[in-house]
Coordinates of C-alpha atoms in Angstrom, one line a residue:
X121 CA 40.1 1.6 10.9
X122 CA 42.2 -1.0 9.2
X123 CA 41.9 -0.8 5.4
X124 CA 40.7 -3.7 3.3
X125 CA 39.4 -5.8 6.2
X126 CA 36.1 -6.6 7.7
X127 CA 35.3 -8.8 10.7
X128 CA 31.9 -10.4 10.7
X129 CA 30.3 -12.0 13.8
X130 CA 28.5 -14.3 11.3
X131 CA 29.0 -14.7 7.6
X132 CA 27.1 -16.9 5.1
X133 CA 29.9 -18.7 3.2
X134 CA 29.3 -21.2 0.4
X135 CA 29.0 -24.1 2.9
X136 CA 26.7 -22.2 5.3
X137 CA 26.9 -19.8 8.2
X138 CA 30.2 -19.5 10.0
X139 CA 31.1 -17.5 13.1
X140 CA 33.9 -15.0 13.6
X141 CA 34.9 -14.5 10.0
X142 CA 37.7 -12.2 9.0
X143 CA 37.6 -11.1 5.4
X144 CA 40.5 -9.3 3.6
X145 CA 40.8 -8.0 0.1
X146 CA 43.4 -6.7 -2.2
X147 CA 43.5 -3.2 -3.9
X148 CA 41.6 -4.7 -6.9
X149 CA 38.7 -5.6 -4.6
X150 CA 39.2 -9.3 -4.7
X151 CA 39.1 -11.4 -1.5
X152 CA 42.6 -12.6 -0.5
X153 CA 41.7 -14.2 2.8
X154 CA 38.5 -15.6 4.4
X155 CA 39.3 -17.0 7.9
X156 CA 36.7 -18.6 10.2
X157 CA 36.9 -18.8 14.0
X158 CA 39.2 -15.8 13.8
X159 CA 40.0 -13.0 16.3
X160 CA 39.4 -9.4 15.2
X161 CA 42.6 -7.5 14.6
X162 CA 42.8 -4.1 16.4
X163 CA 40.9 -1.4 14.6
X164 CA 39.2 -3.6 12.1
X165 CA 35.7 -2.7 10.9
X166 CA 32.9 -5.0 12.1
X167 CA 29.7 -6.4 10.9
X168 CA 27.0 -8.5 12.4
X169 CA 25.3 -10.9 9.9
X170 CA 27.0 -10.8 6.5
X171 CA 25.8 -12.1 3.2
X172 CA 27.5 -12.3 -0.2
X173 CA 26.0 -9.8 -2.6
X174 CA 23.5 -11.1 -5.1
X175 CA 24.0 -10.8 -8.9
X176 CA 21.0 -9.5 -10.8
X177 CA 21.2 -11.5 -14.1
X178 CA 18.6 -9.6 -16.2
X179 CA 17.9 -5.9 -16.4
X180 CA 16.4 -3.4 -18.9
X181 CA 17.3 -0.2 -17.0
X182 CA 15.1 2.2 -18.9
X183 CA 12.0 0.2 -18.1
X184 CA 12.2 1.4 -14.5
X185 CA 10.8 4.7 -15.7
X186 CA 7.4 3.3 -16.5
X187 CA 6.9 1.0 -13.6
X188 CA 3.3 1.4 -12.4
X189 CA 2.0 2.7 -15.7
X190 CA 0.8 -0.5 -17.3
X191 CA -1.6 -1.7 -14.6
X192 CA -4.9 -0.9 -16.4
X193 CA -6.9 -2.9 -18.9
X194 CA -6.3 -2.1 -22.6
X195 CA -8.2 -5.0 -24.1
X196 CA -10.3 -8.0 -23.1
X197 CA -7.2 -10.2 -22.6
X198 CA -4.1 -8.2 -21.8
X199 CA -0.7 -9.8 -22.2
X200 CA 2.9 -9.2 -22.8
X201 CA 2.0 -8.1 -26.3
X202 CA -0.2 -5.2 -25.1
X203 CA 2.3 -4.3 -22.4
X204 CA 5.1 -3.8 -24.8
X205 CA 3.3 -0.9 -26.6
X206 CA 4.1 1.4 -23.6
X207 CA 7.6 0.0 -23.5
X208 CA 8.1 1.1 -27.1
X209 CA 6.7 4.5 -26.3
X210 CA 9.4 5.0 -23.6
X211 CA 12.1 3.5 -25.7
X212 CA 11.3 5.9 -28.5
X213 CA 11.7 9.0 -26.3
X214 CA 14.5 8.4 -23.8
X215 CA 17.8 10.4 -24.4
X216 CA 21.3 9.3 -23.5
X217 CA 21.3 11.8 -20.6
X218 CA 17.9 10.5 -19.4
X219 CA 19.1 6.9 -19.8
X220 CA 22.0 7.6 -17.5
X221 CA 19.8 9.3 -14.9
X222 CA 17.3 6.4 -14.8
X223 CA 20.0 3.8 -14.6
X224 CA 21.8 5.7 -11.9
X225 CA 18.7 5.7 -9.7
X226 CA 18.0 2.1 -10.6
X227 CA 21.5 0.9 -9.8
X228 CA 21.3 2.8 -6.5
X229 CA 18.1 1.0 -5.7
X230 CA 19.6 -2.3 -6.6
X231 CA 22.5 -1.8 -4.2
X232 CA 20.1 -0.8 -1.4
X233 CA 18.1 -3.9 -2.2
X234 CA 21.0 -6.4 -2.0
X235 CA 22.1 -6.7 -5.6
X236 CA 25.8 -5.9 -6.0
X237 CA 26.2 -6.7 -9.7
X238 CA 23.9 -6.5 -12.7
X239 CA 23.7 -7.9 -16.3
X240 CA 22.3 -5.1 -18.4
X241 CA 20.5 -6.5 -21.4
X242 CA 20.6 -3.3 -23.5
X243 CA 18.8 -2.9 -26.8
X244 CA 18.2 0.9 -27.3
X245 CA 21.1 1.9 -29.5
X246 CA 20.2 4.7 -31.9
X247 CA 18.6 8.1 -32.1
X248 CA 14.8 8.5 -31.9
X249 CA 14.5 8.4 -35.7
X250 CA 16.6 5.3 -35.9
X251 CA 19.8 7.0 -37.2
X252 CA 23.0 5.9 -35.5
X253 CA 24.7 8.3 -33.1
X254 CA 28.0 9.8 -34.4
X255 CA 29.5 7.7 -31.5
X256 CA 27.7 4.4 -31.8
X257 CA 28.4 3.5 -28.2
X258 CA 26.6 6.6 -26.8
X259 CA 23.8 4.8 -25.0
X260 CA 26.0 2.0 -23.8
X261 CA 28.3 4.6 -22.3
X262 CA 25.3 6.1 -20.4
X263 CA 25.0 2.7 -18.6
X264 CA 28.8 2.5 -18.1
X265 CA 28.6 5.9 -16.4
X266 CA 25.7 4.9 -14.2
X267 CA 27.5 1.8 -13.1
X268 CA 30.7 3.7 -12.4
X269 CA 29.0 6.4 -10.4
X270 CA 27.0 4.0 -8.2
X271 CA 29.7 1.3 -7.8
X272 CA 27.6 -1.6 -8.9
X273 CA 29.4 -4.4 -10.8
X274 CA 28.3 -4.6 -14.5
X275 CA 28.1 -7.2 -17.2
X276 CA 27.1 -5.2 -20.3
X277 CA 25.1 -7.1 -22.8
X278 CA 24.5 -5.1 -26.0
X279 CA 21.5 -6.6 -27.8
X280 CA 21.4 -7.6 -31.4
X281 CA 17.9 -7.0 -32.7
X282 CA 17.1 -7.3 -36.4
X283 CA 13.6 -8.6 -37.1
X284 CA 10.1 -8.3 -35.8
X285 CA 9.2 -12.0 -35.9
X286 CA 10.3 -15.5 -36.9
X287 CA 11.4 -16.0 -40.5
X288 CA 13.2 -12.7 -40.8
X289 CA 10.1 -10.4 -40.8
X290 CA 11.2 -6.8 -41.2
X291 CA 11.3 -4.7 -38.1
X292 CA 8.5 -2.4 -37.1
X293 CA 9.0 1.4 -37.2
X294 CA 8.7 1.5 -33.4
X295 CA 11.7 -0.9 -33.2
X296 CA 14.0 1.4 -35.2
X297 CA 16.2 2.4 -32.2
X298 CA 17.1 -1.2 -31.7
X299 CA 18.2 -2.3 -35.1
X300 CA 21.7 -3.2 -36.2
X301 CA 22.8 -5.5 -39.0
X302 CA 25.4 -8.0 -38.2
X303 CA 28.4 -5.9 -39.3
X304 CA 27.1 -2.8 -37.4
X305 CA 26.6 -4.9 -34.3
X306 CA 30.0 -6.6 -34.3
X307 CA 31.6 -3.2 -34.9
X308 CA 29.7 -1.8 -31.9
X309 CA 30.8 -4.8 -29.8
X310 CA 34.5 -4.3 -30.8
X311 CA 34.3 -0.6 -29.9
X312 CA 33.0 -1.4 -26.4
X313 CA 35.8 -3.7 -25.5
X314 CA 38.3 -1.0 -24.5
X315 CA 36.0 1.1 -22.3
X316 CA 34.6 -2.0 -20.6
X317 CA 38.1 -3.4 -19.9
X318 CA 39.1 0.0 -18.5
X319 CA 36.2 0.0 -16.1
X320 CA 36.4 -3.7 -15.2
X321 CA 33.0 -4.3 -16.8
X322 CA 32.4 -7.7 -18.3
X323 CA 31.3 -7.5 -21.9
X324 CA 28.9 -10.1 -23.2
X325 CA 26.4 -10.5 -26.0
X326 CA 22.6 -10.7 -26.2
X327 CA 20.8 -11.9 -29.4
X328 CA 17.4 -10.6 -28.3
X329 CA 15.4 -13.7 -29.1
X330 CA 14.9 -16.2 -31.8
X331 CA 12.2 -14.1 -33.3
X332 CA 14.5 -11.1 -33.5
X333 CA 17.5 -12.7 -35.4
X334 CA 17.6 -15.2 -38.2
X335 CA 19.5 -18.5 -37.8
X336 CA 22.2 -17.2 -40.1
X337 CA 22.5 -13.9 -38.2
X338 CA 22.6 -15.7 -34.9
X339 CA 25.5 -18.0 -36.0
X340 CA 27.4 -15.0 -37.5
X341 CA 26.9 -13.0 -34.2
X342 CA 28.0 -15.8 -31.9
X343 CA 31.0 -16.7 -34.1
X344 CA 32.0 -13.1 -34.5
X345 CA 32.0 -12.4 -30.8
X346 CA 33.8 -15.7 -30.0
X347 CA 36.7 -14.7 -32.2
X348 CA 37.1 -11.6 -30.1
X349 CA 36.4 -13.2 -26.7
X350 CA 35.9 -17.0 -26.5
X351 CA 34.4 -16.7 -23.0
X352 CA 31.9 -13.9 -23.5
X353 CA 28.6 -14.5 -21.8
X354 CA 25.6 -15.1 -24.1
X355 CA 22.1 -14.1 -22.9
X356 CA 18.9 -14.6 -24.9
X357 CA 15.2 -14.3 -24.2
X358 CA 13.6 -17.7 -25.0
X359 CA 10.2 -19.4 -24.5
X360 CA 8.9 -16.6 -22.3
X361 CA 5.4 -16.5 -23.9
X362 CA 3.2 -19.3 -25.1
X363 CA 2.6 -17.3 -28.3
X364 CA 6.4 -17.3 -28.9
X365 CA 6.4 -21.1 -28.7
X366 CA 3.5 -21.4 -31.1
X367 CA 5.1 -19.0 -33.6
X368 CA 8.4 -20.9 -33.4
X369 CA 6.6 -24.2 -34.0
X370 CA 4.8 -22.7 -37.0
X371 CA 8.1 -21.3 -38.4
X372 CA 10.5 -24.3 -37.7
X373 CA 8.5 -27.2 -36.5
X374 CA 10.5 -27.0 -33.2
X375 CA 9.9 -25.3 -29.9
X376 CA 12.3 -22.4 -29.0
X377 CA 14.6 -24.2 -26.6
X378 CA 14.5 -27.3 -28.7
X379 CA 15.6 -25.3 -31.7
X380 CA 18.4 -23.7 -29.7
X381 CA 19.7 -27.0 -28.5
X382 CA 19.6 -28.4 -32.0
X383 CA 21.2 -25.5 -33.8
X384 CA 23.6 -23.6 -31.4
X385 CA 26.5 -24.6 -29.2
X386 CA 24.6 -23.9 -26.0
X387 CA 26.9 -24.4 -23.0
X388 CA 27.8 -22.9 -19.6
X389 CA 28.4 -19.5 -21.3
X390 CA 24.8 -19.1 -22.1
X391 CA 21.9 -17.7 -20.0
X392 CA 18.4 -18.6 -21.1
X393 CA 16.2 -15.8 -19.9
X394 CA 12.8 -16.9 -18.7
X395 CA 12.7 -20.3 -20.5
X396 CA 9.2 -20.6 -19.0
X397 CA 7.5 -22.9 -21.5
X398 CA 9.6 -26.1 -21.9
X399 CA 8.8 -29.7 -22.3
X400 CA 10.5 -32.3 -20.1
X401 CA 13.1 -33.2 -22.8
X402 CA 13.8 -29.4 -23.2
X403 CA 14.3 -29.1 -19.4
X404 CA 16.6 -32.1 -19.5
X405 CA 18.7 -31.1 -22.5
X406 CA 19.0 -27.4 -21.4
X407 CA 20.1 -28.3 -17.9
X408 CA 22.7 -30.8 -19.2
X409 CA 24.2 -28.1 -21.4
X410 CA 25.3 -26.2 -18.3
X411 CA 23.4 -23.1 -19.3
X412 CA 21.8 -20.9 -16.6
X413 CA 18.1 -20.3 -16.5
X414 CA 17.5 -16.6 -15.9
X415 CA 14.4 -16.4 -13.7
X416 CA 12.6 -13.1 -13.2
X417 CA 9.6 -13.9 -11.0
X418 CA 8.3 -10.4 -10.4
X419 CA 8.3 -9.5 -14.1
X420 CA 7.0 -12.9 -15.2
X421 CA 4.1 -12.5 -12.8
X422 CA 3.5 -8.9 -13.9
X423 CA 3.3 -9.9 -17.6
X424 CA 1.4 -13.1 -17.0
X425 CA 4.1 -15.2 -18.6
X426 CA 3.5 -18.4 -16.6
X427 CA 5.5 -20.4 -14.0
X428 CA 8.8 -22.1 -14.6
X429 CA 8.9 -25.7 -13.4
X430 CA 11.6 -25.3 -10.8
X431 CA 11.5 -28.8 -9.3
X432 CA 11.9 -30.3 -12.7
X433 CA 14.9 -28.0 -13.5
X434 CA 16.5 -28.9 -10.2
X435 CA 15.9 -32.6 -10.8
X436 CA 18.0 -32.4 -13.9
X437 CA 20.7 -30.5 -12.1
X438 CA 20.0 -27.2 -13.8
X439 CA 21.7 -23.9 -12.8
X440 CA 19.6 -20.8 -12.3
X441 CA 19.7 -17.2 -11.1
X442 CA 17.4 -14.2 -10.6
X443 CA 16.8 -10.9 -12.3
X444 CA 14.5 -7.9 -11.9
X445 CA 14.0 -7.5 -15.6
X446 CA 11.4 -4.7 -16.1
X447 CA 11.9 -3.5 -12.4
X448 CA 8.3 -3.6 -11.2
X449 CA 10.1 -4.8 -8.1
X450 CA 13.7 -4.0 -7.2
X451 CA 14.6 -6.5 -4.4
X452 CA 16.7 -9.6 -4.4
X453 CA 14.8 -10.9 -1.4
X454 CA 11.4 -10.4 -3.2
X455 CA 12.5 -12.2 -6.3
X456 CA 13.5 -15.2 -4.2
X457 CA 10.2 -15.0 -2.2
X458 CA 8.1 -14.9 -5.4
X459 CA 10.0 -17.8 -6.9
X460 CA 9.2 -20.0 -3.9
X461 CA 5.6 -18.8 -3.5
X462 CA 4.8 -19.3 -7.2
X463 CA 5.8 -22.9 -6.9
X464 CA 3.7 -23.3 -3.7
X465 CA 0.6 -21.8 -5.4
X466 CA 1.0 -24.1 -8.4
X467 CA 1.6 -27.3 -6.4
X468 CA -0.4 -26.5 -3.3
X469 CA 2.6 -27.5 -1.2
X470 CA 5.2 -25.7 0.9
X471 CA 9.0 -25.5 0.9
X472 CA 9.4 -26.4 -2.8
X473 CA 12.8 -24.8 -3.6
X474 CA 14.7 -27.1 -1.2
X475 CA 15.8 -30.7 -1.2
X476 CA 17.2 -33.4 1.1
X477 CA 20.7 -32.0 0.6
X478 CA 19.7 -28.5 1.6
X479 CA 16.3 -28.5 3.5
X480 CA 16.7 -24.8 4.5
X481 CA 14.6 -23.0 1.8
X482 CA 16.2 -19.6 2.3
X483 CA 19.7 -21.0 2.1
X484 CA 18.9 -23.1 -0.9
X485 CA 17.3 -20.2 -2.7
X486 CA 20.1 -17.7 -1.8
X487 CA 23.1 -19.8 -2.5
X488 CA 21.6 -21.3 -5.7
X489 CA 20.8 -17.9 -7.1
X490 CA 24.3 -16.7 -6.1
X491 CA 26.0 -19.5 -8.0
X492 CA 24.0 -19.3 -11.1
X493 CA 24.0 -15.5 -11.1
X494 CA 27.8 -15.4 -10.9
X495 CA 28.1 -17.8 -13.8
X496 CA 25.7 -15.7 -15.9
X497 CA 27.6 -12.5 -15.1
X498 CA 30.9 -14.0 -16.1
X499 CA 32.5 -12.2 -13.2
X500 CA 34.1 -13.5 -9.9
X501 CA 31.1 -12.8 -7.7
X502 CA 30.3 -16.4 -6.5
X503 CA 30.3 -15.7 -2.8
X504 CA 32.6 -14.9 0.1
X505 CA 35.6 -16.9 -0.9
X506 CA 39.2 -16.2 -1.9
X507 CA 39.4 -14.9 -5.5
X508 CA 35.9 -13.6 -5.5
X509 CA 35.0 -9.9 -5.3
X510 CA 34.4 -8.4 -1.9
X511 CA 30.7 -7.8 -2.6
X512 CA 29.0 -8.0 0.7
X513 CA 25.6 -7.2 2.3
X514 CA 25.1 -6.7 6.0
X515 CA 21.7 -7.5 7.5
X516 CA 20.3 -5.0 10.0
X517 CA 20.6 -6.6 13.4
X518 CA 18.2 -4.0 14.8
X519 CA 15.4 -4.9 12.4
X520 CA 12.3 -6.4 14.2
X521 CA 12.0 -9.2 11.7
X522 CA 15.3 -10.6 12.7
X523 CA 15.2 -9.9 16.5
X524 CA 15.8 -12.9 18.7
X525 CA 15.8 -15.3 15.8
X526 CA 18.3 -18.3 16.0
X527 CA 21.2 -18.0 13.5
X528 CA 19.8 -20.7 11.2
X529 CA 16.6 -18.7 10.8
X530 CA 18.1 -15.2 10.1
X531 CA 18.2 -15.6 6.4
X532 CA 14.6 -16.9 6.3
X533 CA 13.6 -13.9 8.4
X534 CA 15.2 -11.6 5.8
X535 CA 13.7 -13.3 2.7
X536 CA 10.2 -14.1 4.0
X537 CA 9.5 -11.8 7.0
X538 CA 11.2 -8.4 6.6
X539 CA 9.3 -6.5 4.0
X540 CA 12.1 -7.5 1.7
X541 CA 14.9 -4.8 1.5
X542 CA 14.1 -3.2 4.8
X543 CA 16.3 -5.6 6.7
X544 CA 19.5 -4.5 4.9
X545 CA 21.9 -2.1 6.6
X546 CA 25.2 -1.8 4.7
X547 CA 26.5 -2.9 1.2
X548 CA 30.0 -3.1 -0.2
X549 CA 31.2 -3.7 -3.7
X550 CA 34.8 -4.5 -4.3
X551 CA 35.4 -3.8 -0.7
X552 CA 34.1 -0.2 -0.9
X553 CA 31.1 0.8 1.2
X554 CA 28.3 1.9 -1.1
X555 CA 25.2 1.8 1.2
X556 CA 24.8 2.7 4.8
X557 CA 21.0 2.6 5.2
X558 CA 20.9 4.5 1.9
X559 CA 23.2 4.7 -1.1
X560 CA 25.5 7.7 -1.0
X561 CA 23.7 9.1 -4.1
X562 CA 20.2 8.3 -3.0
X563 CA 18.6 11.7 -2.6
X564 CA 20.2 13.3 -5.7
X565 CA 19.6 10.3 -7.9
X566 CA 16.0 10.0 -6.7
X567 CA 15.2 13.6 -7.5
X568 CA 16.8 13.4 -10.9
X569 CA 14.9 10.2 -11.8
X570 CA 11.6 11.8 -10.8
X571 CA 12.3 14.8 -13.1
X572 CA 13.2 12.5 -16.0
X573 CA 10.0 10.6 -15.5
X574 CA 8.0 13.8 -15.6
X575 CA 9.7 14.8 -18.8
X576 CA 9.0 11.5 -20.5
X577 CA 5.3 11.4 -19.4
X578 CA 4.8 14.9 -20.9
X579 CA 5.5 13.4 -24.4
X580 CA 3.5 10.2 -24.3

């Protein structure tokens, strides 16, 4: 086989499906040539239907370990605020070794499900009693190891978490593993630069939320990181819950996104995770800033967050991407399906996430999430184009959901008719084959994950 080349009978490029596409990449895994209407060179590897890999712009890896454990009624009206009690219990117990094992399985799952890069929003930093590790980057390195071993592209977002509520309320004891003051956090961030650079990991920053940092701390954090890297991605949870909006109004007289727009230099480097509860002026101002809306439909549905007004965001030219967040579902196709279906249920219409310029719902969803996800990652993963990484996903031409479909309906068959991830065959990152039906680490990673879950459940 010819190295660093792949010939696709059909490939989804940024301007739509193209036939007979030859892709070539350099030793660093970046595409150096994408030719259409090409002839296959002798000995070149071949693919059928090829998609660009999808970025996952929001992940809390350790939460995969308790998927399925919160689906029982704890009180008369359960919400995010009751759900997070179990999250705290797992966060209190997980060790660096267990974190790496859980993340290794999760990242293998992501690759099998069509995600080729992930933004890891990581807030568990310290030992179980809240004392720092002798090596402050210990838990971050667990995630770096998992990404390296699986081959998924990584944007590491260490989280700054200081307070339990608006107005600088002191942290709760169950948040002790998360807490860093500003000096500790900026020191941690500086120490992560070298290992991230060595591993080709993008390092960004994540103030957890407006309730978890004071205005002064947020400014100090952003300014401190900017001095070290002026282009570092900034991700923040914002306006996910109605209670958060009410608490922010009580504290500041402003809604969360309104406060951010009035008090921080929000621009294309920012990713506003969830941003579910906004007014029309907030939608307009946030979209105009160039920030990405980080939508996580499966988690937002699981937690009862509410429904993002996608048509209004699109009307204002807003950029967006998808994430699997708490990992109740790990499937790029399923997140896109749920995004479209939630809009249909709310409006009692069909084919909402499309417009006159792109009437194909599947293509509109996929390419829109790809563009916004790449921007949020801060990595060159914006599709099958020269200069972008050779992150590629092949659909399974033998899958019954795709059989006999016309080319223009193949993507819709994958997103809406294939039981989500089951229509995928092979996945490459940086030009290296990672999945052929299954990830190369699938069996070992799955068994190790199951053992870690057993260990964690014994101590709940």
